[in-house]
């Protein structure tokens, strides 16, 4: 978290009930320069930006919404910390509080106001959504409200921009002149014996009576619609239809940009191979140039990852840069093309899906629909101990676990969110489909019906595993009172397209930063594992000689190289571990490399069984070759038992480093990412073991 | 008539809250949203979760939570 800049300028924090329009108002005041920051520990977003109001610079912070200062969730706790300046030395208490009240819901909003006004902080009140209030015939008497609350009050509409000018002036005035800042409001609970909640509600009711008048009643159309949306049956149907629509949009609109990104990275890899000379003609110049590029890249990565420089880190950076510049030309080519570009590209391919998903999620949240979705899904999801809101991340995870995990932020409760994040990668993401397709055709080539059953079975296995794991987690390591649903159903409003686009950009930047930093490092590491130690020149020459004249010579060499590398050795080494699952050492190499990203398993198998990259695209060749493979004793490798066991393993195993990195980011510690990895690997291993042994018992081995 | 738990009510309508039992997160949540002593609430939709209108807005609440809310019919 970087709030040091906040000290330089006077800071304004925006506080208000959820849905009062804080974010929209924040965007109005700050324009497009907001940064999303993270609170340490749990991932709770707040956005901050420097803005010029009436010519003066302010640091403006948009805090999570809250209903009262009782702070019963981590998000509310943070807002409270900001207001009281407590708990964290980095947080100075604010110079000014901008309290946003929703004019269409003043009665509820005033409850929070009664608490905030007692804090002896300077407050300016913005009565927002005045446009809707006016159209409903709600008339808010600003002057009388101002005298009741004893602070400046401005009527604004964050949507139309009405009153924003005036609000800016008031904000500047309030920070400038001390005398304008009123005495803290005498507590409305003083002298009252009952619960302070009742006293505050009574106070709010009185203020409302004095300062607003309502001419006509609200229209009943939204209520009729609401009845449908919250209906136990129609509500669920509507929700499922809406989600289907969103997924249809994701898959139909994302395909083209995904292909483009994929193509761009393939082209970039090819271009790098061409541009980088394969021999060093002038070693000194080479060293200098590469050294400089490597250092600059390193600095950029550190900057993007917000790593501070220490002597040790600088030395590490220089050492890495030196190693890279000393690499032989061919290996540098391979590092950049096969390691960096393939790895980062493999993650960035999912960017379009993420953008589209967050665009729709933001629209649904803004419109107030998400609360209804949580409401109708509540009872169904509660059966496994998850809140209704967990449904959206679970559906998203069927496209890709990463947006699923990122969208788990809609769940406020930290334990619930953590449980959801931990089980999400069990759901079938699109990267598993090539593997399913391979196994389906291995088992039932030519029978579309049976092949379809493989897919359905794999999906069901994933869903069952996720729900059961959630249930189990809730009863073991993440216990604690299951927080039952108490949710405000905000009025259905037209969502703001601007907000949705800003959310999209925000999420995209987070994602790209991740791909450019941690994924980059991991890709390089895996490249090293699969490339070193290198096959001695002599052996390589031998292989080429043996197969000279055959057009498979290059493939034979690739096969020998991967067998000789660390990854290949590990594959051999773990043979006894995976033998009970029916895997031979070549499959093991596939399993090992696919721990970085599962979709590589198909091409890895193609390499280790010596078919070559191009043939992997051609499914029939691959399947035919896989079927022909024999074990040393002459029996086929891919029996039904091995195939099914392999499938089960890929359904359940955590084989996606990008997901792990995102889990780490969203949970704030590697601890949860490691737990997720361990638990899913164990689950995959045991399930696979059981499958194989059972299949063998039934004579399918 | 003795106060009834809100979860026992079978006909939607207006009610006065007599007391909210227990403490803990859910109860604080109820109270700050306006479901506390002497406040008038409207049960809009029965079920689990149920919908209650209070202080001008509608709130979805799990059955387990409204069990601790005791109400009397509101008489004008
Ligand atoms: N008509 C209208 N809608 C608004 C106004 N301010 C916010 N909204 C809408 O209210 C919803 C919630 O706004 P948001 O800024 O996300 O609220 P937050 O939860 O307080 O950050 C969104 O759909 C906004 O578009 C306003 O002044 N007028
Ligand atoms: Mg917001």
Short mmCIF file of N, CA and C in Angstrom, two decimals, chain A residues 318-470:
data_model
loop_
_atom_site.label_atom_id
_atom_site.label_comp_id
_atom_site.label_asym_id
_atom_site.label_seq_id
_atom_site.Cartn_x
_atom_site.Cartn_y
_atom_site.Cartn_z
N UNK A 318 21.75 -7.43 -11.15
CA UNK A 318 22.94 -7.35 -11.99
C UNK A 318 23.45 -8.74 -12.34
N UNK A 319 23.41 -9.64 -11.35
CA UNK A 319 23.89 -11.01 -11.58
C UNK A 319 23.04 -11.67 -12.66
N UNK A 320 21.74 -11.50 -12.56
CA UNK A 320 20.85 -12.10 -13.56
C UNK A 320 21.14 -11.51 -14.93
N UNK A 321 21.27 -10.20 -14.97
CA UNK A 321 21.54 -9.53 -16.26
C UNK A 321 22.84 -10.06 -16.86
N UNK A 322 23.87 -10.23 -16.01
CA UNK A 322 25.16 -10.72 -16.51
C UNK A 322 25.00 -12.14 -17.06
N UNK A 323 24.30 -13.00 -16.31
CA UNK A 323 24.11 -14.38 -16.77
C UNK A 323 23.43 -14.38 -18.13
N UNK A 324 22.39 -13.55 -18.24
CA UNK A 324 21.66 -13.53 -19.50
C UNK A 324 22.57 -13.08 -20.63
N UNK A 325 23.41 -12.08 -20.37
CA UNK A 325 24.25 -11.59 -21.46
C UNK A 325 25.36 -12.58 -21.81
N UNK A 326 25.68 -13.49 -20.89
CA UNK A 326 26.72 -14.47 -21.20
C UNK A 326 26.16 -15.72 -21.87
N UNK A 327 24.82 -15.84 -21.91
CA UNK A 327 24.22 -17.02 -22.55
C UNK A 327 24.63 -17.09 -24.01
N UNK A 328 24.86 -18.32 -24.52
CA UNK A 328 25.10 -18.44 -25.96
C UNK A 328 23.90 -17.91 -26.74
N UNK A 329 24.16 -17.44 -27.93
CA UNK A 329 23.13 -16.77 -28.72
C UNK A 329 21.88 -17.63 -28.89
N UNK A 330 22.10 -18.91 -29.21
CA UNK A 330 20.97 -19.82 -29.46
C UNK A 330 20.09 -19.93 -28.22
N UNK A 331 20.74 -19.98 -27.07
CA UNK A 331 19.96 -20.16 -25.85
C UNK A 331 19.21 -18.91 -25.47
N UNK A 332 19.82 -17.76 -25.77
CA UNK A 332 19.11 -16.52 -25.51
C UNK A 332 17.84 -16.46 -26.36
N UNK A 333 18.00 -16.87 -27.61
CA UNK A 333 16.84 -16.96 -28.51
C UNK A 333 15.73 -17.79 -27.87
N UNK A 334 16.13 -18.98 -27.45
CA UNK A 334 15.16 -19.92 -26.89
C UNK A 334 14.53 -19.37 -25.61
N UNK A 335 15.37 -18.74 -24.78
CA UNK A 335 14.85 -18.18 -23.52
C UNK A 335 13.75 -17.17 -23.81
N UNK A 336 14.04 -16.27 -24.75
CA UNK A 336 13.06 -15.22 -25.03
C UNK A 336 11.83 -15.78 -25.74
N UNK A 337 12.07 -16.60 -26.76
CA UNK A 337 10.94 -17.07 -27.56
C UNK A 337 10.13 -18.14 -26.84
N UNK A 338 10.82 -19.16 -26.30
CA UNK A 338 10.10 -20.28 -25.69
C UNK A 338 9.72 -20.00 -24.24
N UNK A 339 10.60 -19.31 -23.54
CA UNK A 339 10.32 -19.07 -22.13
C UNK A 339 9.43 -17.86 -21.93
N UNK A 340 9.98 -16.69 -22.21
CA UNK A 340 9.29 -15.45 -21.86
C UNK A 340 8.02 -15.25 -22.70
N UNK A 341 8.17 -15.26 -24.00
CA UNK A 341 7.02 -14.92 -24.86
C UNK A 341 5.92 -15.95 -24.72
N UNK A 342 6.28 -17.24 -24.73
CA UNK A 342 5.25 -18.27 -24.62
C UNK A 342 4.56 -18.20 -23.26
N UNK A 343 5.35 -18.02 -22.21
CA UNK A 343 4.78 -18.00 -20.87
C UNK A 343 3.85 -16.82 -20.65
N UNK A 344 4.33 -15.64 -20.94
CA UNK A 344 3.52 -14.44 -20.72
C UNK A 344 2.34 -14.42 -21.67
N UNK A 345 2.59 -14.83 -22.93
CA UNK A 345 1.50 -14.88 -23.91
C UNK A 345 0.42 -15.84 -23.48
N UNK A 346 0.83 -16.97 -22.90
CA UNK A 346 -0.13 -17.97 -22.46
C UNK A 346 -1.08 -17.43 -21.42
N UNK A 347 -0.60 -16.46 -20.65
CA UNK A 347 -1.48 -15.88 -19.64
C UNK A 347 -2.31 -14.74 -20.24
N UNK A 348 -1.66 -13.91 -21.04
CA UNK A 348 -2.35 -12.73 -21.57
C UNK A 348 -3.47 -13.10 -22.52
N UNK A 349 -3.44 -14.32 -23.05
CA UNK A 349 -4.51 -14.78 -23.93
C UNK A 349 -5.86 -14.64 -23.23
N UNK A 350 -5.88 -14.77 -21.92
CA UNK A 350 -7.15 -14.74 -21.20
C UNK A 350 -7.65 -13.33 -20.91
N UNK A 351 -6.85 -12.34 -21.28
CA UNK A 351 -7.23 -10.96 -20.99
C UNK A 351 -8.62 -10.58 -21.53
N UNK A 352 -8.94 -10.90 -22.79
CA UNK A 352 -10.27 -10.51 -23.28
C UNK A 352 -11.40 -11.10 -22.44
N UNK A 353 -11.28 -12.37 -22.07
CA UNK A 353 -12.32 -12.98 -21.24
C UNK A 353 -12.48 -12.22 -19.93
N UNK A 354 -11.35 -11.86 -19.34
CA UNK A 354 -11.40 -11.16 -18.06
C UNK A 354 -12.08 -9.80 -18.22
N UNK A 355 -11.72 -9.08 -19.28
CA UNK A 355 -12.31 -7.76 -19.50
C UNK A 355 -13.82 -7.88 -19.65
N UNK A 356 -14.27 -8.81 -20.49
CA UNK A 356 -15.71 -8.92 -20.74
C UNK A 356 -16.44 -9.31 -19.46
N UNK A 357 -15.89 -10.27 -18.75
CA UNK A 357 -16.55 -10.72 -17.52
C UNK A 357 -16.70 -9.56 -16.53
N UNK A 358 -15.64 -8.80 -16.34
CA UNK A 358 -15.72 -7.73 -15.34
C UNK A 358 -16.61 -6.60 -15.79
N UNK A 359 -16.68 -6.40 -17.09
CA UNK A 359 -17.59 -5.40 -17.60
C UNK A 359 -19.02 -5.75 -17.18
N UNK A 360 -19.40 -7.01 -17.39
CA UNK A 360 -20.77 -7.41 -17.06
C UNK A 360 -20.99 -7.46 -15.55
N UNK A 361 -20.01 -7.95 -14.83
CA UNK A 361 -20.17 -8.02 -13.38
C UNK A 361 -20.39 -6.61 -12.82
N UNK A 362 -19.62 -5.67 -13.35
CA UNK A 362 -19.76 -4.30 -12.87
C UNK A 362 -21.16 -3.76 -13.18
N UNK A 363 -21.65 -4.06 -14.38
CA UNK A 363 -23.01 -3.60 -14.73
C UNK A 363 -24.04 -4.22 -13.78
N UNK A 364 -23.90 -5.52 -13.53
CA UNK A 364 -24.87 -6.20 -12.67
C UNK A 364 -24.81 -5.66 -11.24
N UNK A 365 -23.59 -5.38 -10.77
CA UNK A 365 -23.45 -4.85 -9.41
C UNK A 365 -24.06 -3.47 -9.31
N UNK A 366 -23.72 -2.63 -10.27
CA UNK A 366 -24.19 -1.25 -10.26
C UNK A 366 -25.70 -1.16 -10.32
N UNK A 367 -26.30 -2.05 -11.09
CA UNK A 367 -27.74 -1.95 -11.28
C UNK A 367 -28.48 -2.41 -10.03
N UNK A 368 -27.77 -3.05 -9.12
CA UNK A 368 -28.42 -3.55 -7.91
C UNK A 368 -28.90 -4.98 -8.09
N UNK A 369 -28.61 -5.57 -9.26
CA UNK A 369 -29.11 -6.92 -9.49
C UNK A 369 -28.34 -7.96 -8.67
N UNK A 370 -27.04 -7.70 -8.46
CA UNK A 370 -26.21 -8.70 -7.80
C UNK A 370 -26.78 -9.09 -6.42
N UNK A 371 -27.36 -8.10 -5.73
CA UNK A 371 -27.94 -8.39 -4.42
C UNK A 371 -29.10 -9.37 -4.57
N UNK A 372 -29.87 -9.22 -5.64
CA UNK A 372 -30.98 -10.15 -5.87
C UNK A 372 -30.46 -11.55 -6.21
N UNK A 373 -29.39 -11.60 -6.99
CA UNK A 373 -28.81 -12.89 -7.34
C UNK A 373 -28.35 -13.60 -6.07
N UNK A 374 -27.69 -12.85 -5.22
CA UNK A 374 -27.23 -13.44 -3.96
C UNK A 374 -28.42 -13.93 -3.15
N UNK A 375 -29.48 -13.16 -3.21
CA UNK A 375 -30.68 -13.48 -2.45
C UNK A 375 -31.29 -14.81 -2.91
N UNK A 376 -31.44 -14.98 -4.23
CA UNK A 376 -32.11 -16.20 -4.70
C UNK A 376 -31.20 -17.42 -4.63
N UNK A 377 -29.89 -17.21 -4.75
CA UNK A 377 -28.99 -18.36 -4.74
C UNK A 377 -28.62 -18.77 -3.31
N UNK A 378 -29.02 -17.92 -2.37
CA UNK A 378 -28.57 -18.13 -1.00
C UNK A 378 -28.85 -19.55 -0.49
N UNK A 379 -30.11 -19.97 -0.64
CA UNK A 379 -30.48 -21.24 -0.02
C UNK A 379 -29.75 -22.42 -0.67
N UNK A 380 -29.58 -22.31 -2.00
CA UNK A 380 -28.92 -23.41 -2.71
C UNK A 380 -27.45 -23.50 -2.29
N UNK A 381 -26.78 -22.35 -2.28
CA UNK A 381 -25.35 -22.36 -1.98
C UNK A 381 -25.07 -22.65 -0.51
N UNK A 382 -26.01 -22.29 0.34
CA UNK A 382 -25.81 -22.52 1.78
C UNK A 382 -25.63 -23.99 2.12
N UNK A 383 -26.20 -24.85 1.27
CA UNK A 383 -26.11 -26.29 1.54
C UNK A 383 -24.65 -26.71 1.68
N UNK A 384 -23.76 -26.08 0.92
CA UNK A 384 -22.35 -26.45 1.04
C UNK A 384 -21.60 -25.43 1.87
N UNK A 385 -22.32 -24.54 2.50
CA UNK A 385 -21.66 -23.59 3.40
C UNK A 385 -21.11 -22.36 2.70
N UNK A 386 -21.56 -22.12 1.48
CA UNK A 386 -21.08 -20.92 0.80
C UNK A 386 -22.23 -19.93 0.66
N UNK A 387 -21.91 -18.64 0.56
CA UNK A 387 -22.98 -17.65 0.39
C UNK A 387 -23.48 -17.64 -1.04
N UNK A 388 -24.67 -17.09 -1.24
CA UNK A 388 -25.26 -17.01 -2.57
C UNK A 388 -24.36 -16.34 -3.59
N UNK A 389 -23.60 -15.37 -3.11
CA UNK A 389 -22.77 -14.61 -4.03
C UNK A 389 -21.65 -15.44 -4.64
N UNK A 390 -21.35 -16.60 -4.02
CA UNK A 390 -20.24 -17.43 -4.53
C UNK A 390 -20.58 -18.02 -5.89
N UNK A 391 -21.83 -17.90 -6.27
CA UNK A 391 -22.25 -18.53 -7.52
C UNK A 391 -21.59 -17.88 -8.74
N UNK A 392 -21.46 -16.58 -8.69
CA UNK A 392 -20.89 -15.89 -9.85
C UNK A 392 -19.43 -16.29 -10.09
N UNK A 393 -18.57 -16.23 -9.06
CA UNK A 393 -17.21 -16.72 -9.29
C UNK A 393 -17.19 -18.16 -9.77
N UNK A 394 -18.09 -18.99 -9.26
CA UNK A 394 -18.07 -20.39 -9.66
C UNK A 394 -18.39 -20.55 -11.14
N UNK A 395 -19.32 -19.75 -11.60
CA UNK A 395 -19.60 -19.83 -13.03
C UNK A 395 -18.43 -19.29 -13.84
N UNK A 396 -17.87 -18.18 -13.38
CA UNK A 396 -16.75 -17.59 -14.11
C UNK A 396 -15.60 -18.56 -14.23
N UNK A 397 -15.40 -19.35 -13.18
CA UNK A 397 -14.26 -20.27 -13.17
C UNK A 397 -14.39 -21.33 -14.25
N UNK A 398 -15.59 -21.48 -14.80
CA UNK A 398 -15.71 -22.44 -15.90
C UNK A 398 -15.11 -21.89 -17.19
N UNK A 399 -14.89 -20.59 -17.23
CA UNK A 399 -14.14 -20.05 -18.36
C UNK A 399 -12.66 -20.14 -18.03
N UNK A 400 -12.31 -19.61 -16.86
CA UNK A 400 -10.91 -19.60 -16.46
C UNK A 400 -10.91 -19.29 -14.97
N UNK A 401 -10.08 -19.99 -14.22
CA UNK A 401 -10.10 -19.81 -12.77
C UNK A 401 -9.68 -18.40 -12.36
N UNK A 402 -8.87 -17.75 -13.19
CA UNK A 402 -8.33 -16.45 -12.78
C UNK A 402 -9.42 -15.37 -12.63
N UNK A 403 -10.24 -15.14 -13.67
CA UNK A 403 -11.32 -14.18 -13.44
C UNK A 403 -12.26 -14.64 -12.33
N UNK A 404 -12.43 -15.95 -12.20
CA UNK A 404 -13.27 -16.47 -11.12
C UNK A 404 -12.75 -16.01 -9.77
N UNK A 405 -11.45 -16.19 -9.58
CA UNK A 405 -10.86 -15.81 -8.30
C UNK A 405 -10.93 -14.30 -8.11
N UNK A 406 -10.69 -13.59 -9.20
CA UNK A 406 -10.75 -12.13 -9.07
C UNK A 406 -12.16 -11.66 -8.75
N UNK A 407 -13.17 -12.35 -9.31
CA UNK A 407 -14.53 -11.88 -9.07
C UNK A 407 -15.06 -12.36 -7.72
N UNK A 408 -14.29 -13.18 -7.03
CA UNK A 408 -14.72 -13.59 -5.68
C UNK A 408 -14.79 -12.40 -4.75
N UNK A 409 -14.30 -11.26 -5.23
CA UNK A 409 -14.37 -10.05 -4.40
C UNK A 409 -15.80 -9.61 -4.12
N UNK A 410 -16.75 -10.11 -4.91
CA UNK A 410 -18.13 -9.72 -4.63
C UNK A 410 -18.59 -10.30 -3.29
N UNK A 411 -17.85 -11.30 -2.76
CA UNK A 411 -18.23 -11.89 -1.48
C UNK A 411 -17.57 -11.08 -0.37
N UNK A 412 -18.39 -10.49 0.50
CA UNK A 412 -17.79 -9.60 1.49
C UNK A 412 -17.09 -10.36 2.60
N UNK A 413 -17.69 -11.48 2.99
CA UNK A 413 -17.13 -12.17 4.14
C UNK A 413 -15.82 -12.85 3.78
N UNK A 414 -14.80 -12.59 4.57
CA UNK A 414 -13.47 -13.05 4.23
C UNK A 414 -13.34 -14.56 4.20
N UNK A 415 -13.89 -15.27 5.19
CA UNK A 415 -13.81 -16.72 5.20
C UNK A 415 -14.53 -17.33 4.01
N UNK A 416 -15.70 -16.80 3.74
CA UNK A 416 -16.46 -17.31 2.60
C UNK A 416 -15.70 -17.08 1.31
N UNK A 417 -15.10 -15.91 1.22
CA UNK A 417 -14.36 -15.60 0.01
C UNK A 417 -13.17 -16.53 -0.14
N UNK A 418 -12.48 -16.76 0.96
CA UNK A 418 -11.30 -17.62 0.92
C UNK A 418 -11.69 -19.04 0.52
N UNK A 419 -12.75 -19.57 1.12
CA UNK A 419 -13.21 -20.92 0.77
C UNK A 419 -13.50 -20.99 -0.72
N UNK A 420 -14.22 -19.98 -1.22
CA UNK A 420 -14.56 -19.98 -2.64
C UNK A 420 -13.30 -19.99 -3.49
N UNK A 421 -12.36 -19.11 -3.16
CA UNK A 421 -11.13 -19.02 -3.95
C UNK A 421 -10.40 -20.37 -3.95
N UNK A 422 -10.37 -21.02 -2.80
CA UNK A 422 -9.61 -22.27 -2.70
C UNK A 422 -10.19 -23.37 -3.57
N UNK A 423 -11.52 -23.41 -3.72
CA UNK A 423 -12.10 -24.52 -4.49
C UNK A 423 -12.32 -24.19 -5.97
N UNK A 424 -12.22 -22.92 -6.32
CA UNK A 424 -12.53 -22.53 -7.70
C UNK A 424 -11.74 -23.28 -8.77
N UNK A 425 -10.43 -23.49 -8.57
CA UNK A 425 -9.66 -24.13 -9.66
C UNK A 425 -10.06 -25.57 -9.93
N UNK A 426 -10.94 -26.15 -9.10
CA UNK A 426 -11.40 -27.50 -9.38
C UNK A 426 -12.40 -27.53 -10.52
N UNK A 427 -13.01 -26.37 -10.79
CA UNK A 427 -14.01 -26.34 -11.84
C UNK A 427 -13.31 -26.35 -13.20
N UNK A 428 -13.96 -26.97 -14.16
CA UNK A 428 -13.34 -27.16 -15.47
C UNK A 428 -13.17 -25.85 -16.21
N UNK A 429 -11.92 -25.43 -16.39
CA UNK A 429 -11.69 -24.20 -17.14
C UNK A 429 -11.41 -24.56 -18.60
N UNK A 430 -11.38 -23.55 -19.45
CA UNK A 430 -11.25 -23.87 -20.88
C UNK A 430 -9.89 -24.49 -21.21
N UNK A 431 -8.88 -24.25 -20.37
CA UNK A 431 -7.57 -24.82 -20.66
C UNK A 431 -7.56 -26.34 -20.51
N UNK A 432 -8.56 -26.89 -19.82
CA UNK A 432 -8.58 -28.34 -19.66
C UNK A 432 -9.18 -29.03 -20.88
N UNK A 433 -9.90 -28.24 -21.69
CA UNK A 433 -10.64 -28.86 -22.79
C UNK A 433 -9.75 -29.65 -23.76
N UNK A 434 -8.57 -29.12 -24.14
CA UNK A 434 -7.74 -29.93 -25.04
C UNK A 434 -7.41 -31.30 -24.44
N UNK A 435 -7.19 -31.34 -23.12
CA UNK A 435 -6.87 -32.60 -22.47
C UNK A 435 -8.08 -33.53 -22.52
N UNK A 436 -9.26 -32.97 -22.21
CA UNK A 436 -10.47 -33.79 -22.25
C UNK A 436 -10.67 -34.34 -23.67
N UNK A 437 -10.45 -33.46 -24.63
CA UNK A 437 -10.66 -33.87 -26.02
C UNK A 437 -9.72 -35.02 -26.38
N UNK A 438 -8.49 -34.91 -25.92
CA UNK A 438 -7.51 -35.95 -26.22
C UNK A 438 -7.95 -37.28 -25.62
N UNK A 439 -8.33 -37.24 -24.34
CA UNK A 439 -8.72 -38.49 -23.67
C UNK A 439 -10.00 -39.06 -24.28
N UNK A 440 -10.94 -38.16 -24.58
CA UNK A 440 -12.20 -38.63 -25.17
C UNK A 440 -11.94 -39.37 -26.47
N UNK A 441 -11.03 -38.83 -27.27
CA UNK A 441 -10.80 -39.54 -28.53
C UNK A 441 -9.92 -40.77 -28.32
N UNK A 442 -9.08 -40.75 -27.30
CA UNK A 442 -8.30 -41.95 -26.99
C UNK A 442 -9.24 -43.10 -26.61
N UNK A 443 -10.25 -42.76 -25.81
CA UNK A 443 -11.15 -43.79 -25.30
C UNK A 443 -12.17 -44.22 -26.34
N UNK A 444 -12.81 -43.21 -26.94
CA UNK A 444 -13.95 -43.51 -27.82
C UNK A 444 -13.79 -42.79 -29.14
N UNK A 445 -12.77 -43.09 -29.90
CA UNK A 445 -12.62 -42.41 -31.17
C UNK A 445 -13.80 -42.80 -32.07
N UNK A 446 -14.44 -41.78 -32.64
CA UNK A 446 -15.49 -42.08 -33.60
C UNK A 446 -16.87 -42.19 -32.99
N UNK A 447 -16.96 -42.11 -31.65
CA UNK A 447 -18.30 -42.15 -31.08
C UNK A 447 -18.56 -40.85 -30.35
N UNK A 448 -19.22 -39.92 -31.06
CA UNK A 448 -19.42 -38.58 -30.51
C UNK A 448 -20.21 -38.64 -29.21
N UNK A 449 -21.17 -39.54 -29.17
CA UNK A 449 -22.03 -39.64 -28.00
C UNK A 449 -21.22 -39.99 -26.76
N UNK A 450 -20.42 -41.06 -26.88
CA UNK A 450 -19.63 -41.49 -25.72
C UNK A 450 -18.58 -40.44 -25.36
N UNK A 451 -18.01 -39.80 -26.38
CA UNK A 451 -17.02 -38.76 -26.13
C UNK A 451 -17.67 -37.62 -25.35
N UNK A 452 -18.90 -37.28 -25.74
CA UNK A 452 -19.61 -36.22 -25.03
C UNK A 452 -19.81 -36.61 -23.57
N UNK A 453 -20.05 -37.88 -23.34
CA UNK A 453 -20.22 -38.35 -21.97
C UNK A 453 -18.95 -38.13 -21.15
N UNK A 454 -17.79 -38.30 -21.78
CA UNK A 454 -16.53 -38.05 -21.08
C UNK A 454 -16.50 -36.61 -20.60
N UNK A 455 -16.91 -35.71 -21.51
CA UNK A 455 -16.90 -34.29 -21.13
C UNK A 455 -17.85 -34.02 -19.98
N UNK A 456 -19.08 -34.51 -20.12
CA UNK A 456 -20.07 -34.27 -19.07
C UNK A 456 -19.55 -34.83 -17.74
N UNK A 457 -19.01 -36.04 -17.79
CA UNK A 457 -18.49 -36.66 -16.58
C UNK A 457 -17.40 -35.81 -15.95
N UNK A 458 -16.50 -35.29 -16.78
CA UNK A 458 -15.39 -34.50 -16.26
C UNK A 458 -15.91 -33.21 -15.62
N UNK A 459 -16.88 -32.57 -16.29
CA UNK A 459 -17.45 -31.35 -15.71
C UNK A 459 -18.10 -31.65 -14.37
N UNK A 460 -18.90 -32.73 -14.35
CA UNK A 460 -19.61 -33.06 -13.11
C UNK A 460 -18.62 -33.38 -12.00
N UNK A 461 -17.56 -34.11 -12.36
CA UNK A 461 -16.55 -34.44 -11.36
C UNK A 461 -15.97 -33.16 -10.76
N UNK A 462 -15.66 -32.20 -11.63
CA UNK A 462 -15.11 -30.94 -11.16
C UNK A 462 -16.06 -30.22 -10.22
N UNK A 463 -17.32 -30.12 -10.61
CA UNK A 463 -18.31 -29.40 -9.80
C UNK A 463 -18.50 -30.10 -8.45
N UNK A 464 -18.65 -31.43 -8.51
CA UNK A 464 -18.84 -32.17 -7.26
C UNK A 464 -17.64 -31.97 -6.35
N UNK A 465 -16.45 -32.08 -6.94
CA UNK A 465 -15.25 -31.94 -6.12
C UNK A 465 -15.21 -30.56 -5.47
N UNK A 466 -15.57 -29.53 -6.24
CA UNK A 466 -15.51 -28.17 -5.69
C UNK A 466 -16.50 -28.00 -4.54
N UNK A 467 -17.74 -28.46 -4.75
CA UNK A 467 -18.75 -28.28 -3.71
C UNK A 467 -18.39 -29.08 -2.46
N UNK A 468 -17.95 -30.33 -2.67
CA UNK A 468 -17.58 -31.15 -1.51
C UNK A 468 -16.39 -30.54 -0.77
N UNK A 469 -15.41 -30.05 -1.53
CA UNK A 469 -14.25 -29.45 -0.86
C UNK A 469 -14.66 -28.24 -0.06
N UNK A 470 -15.58 -27.44 -0.62
CA UNK A 470 -16.04 -26.25 0.10
C UNK A 470 -16.68 -26.69 1.41
#
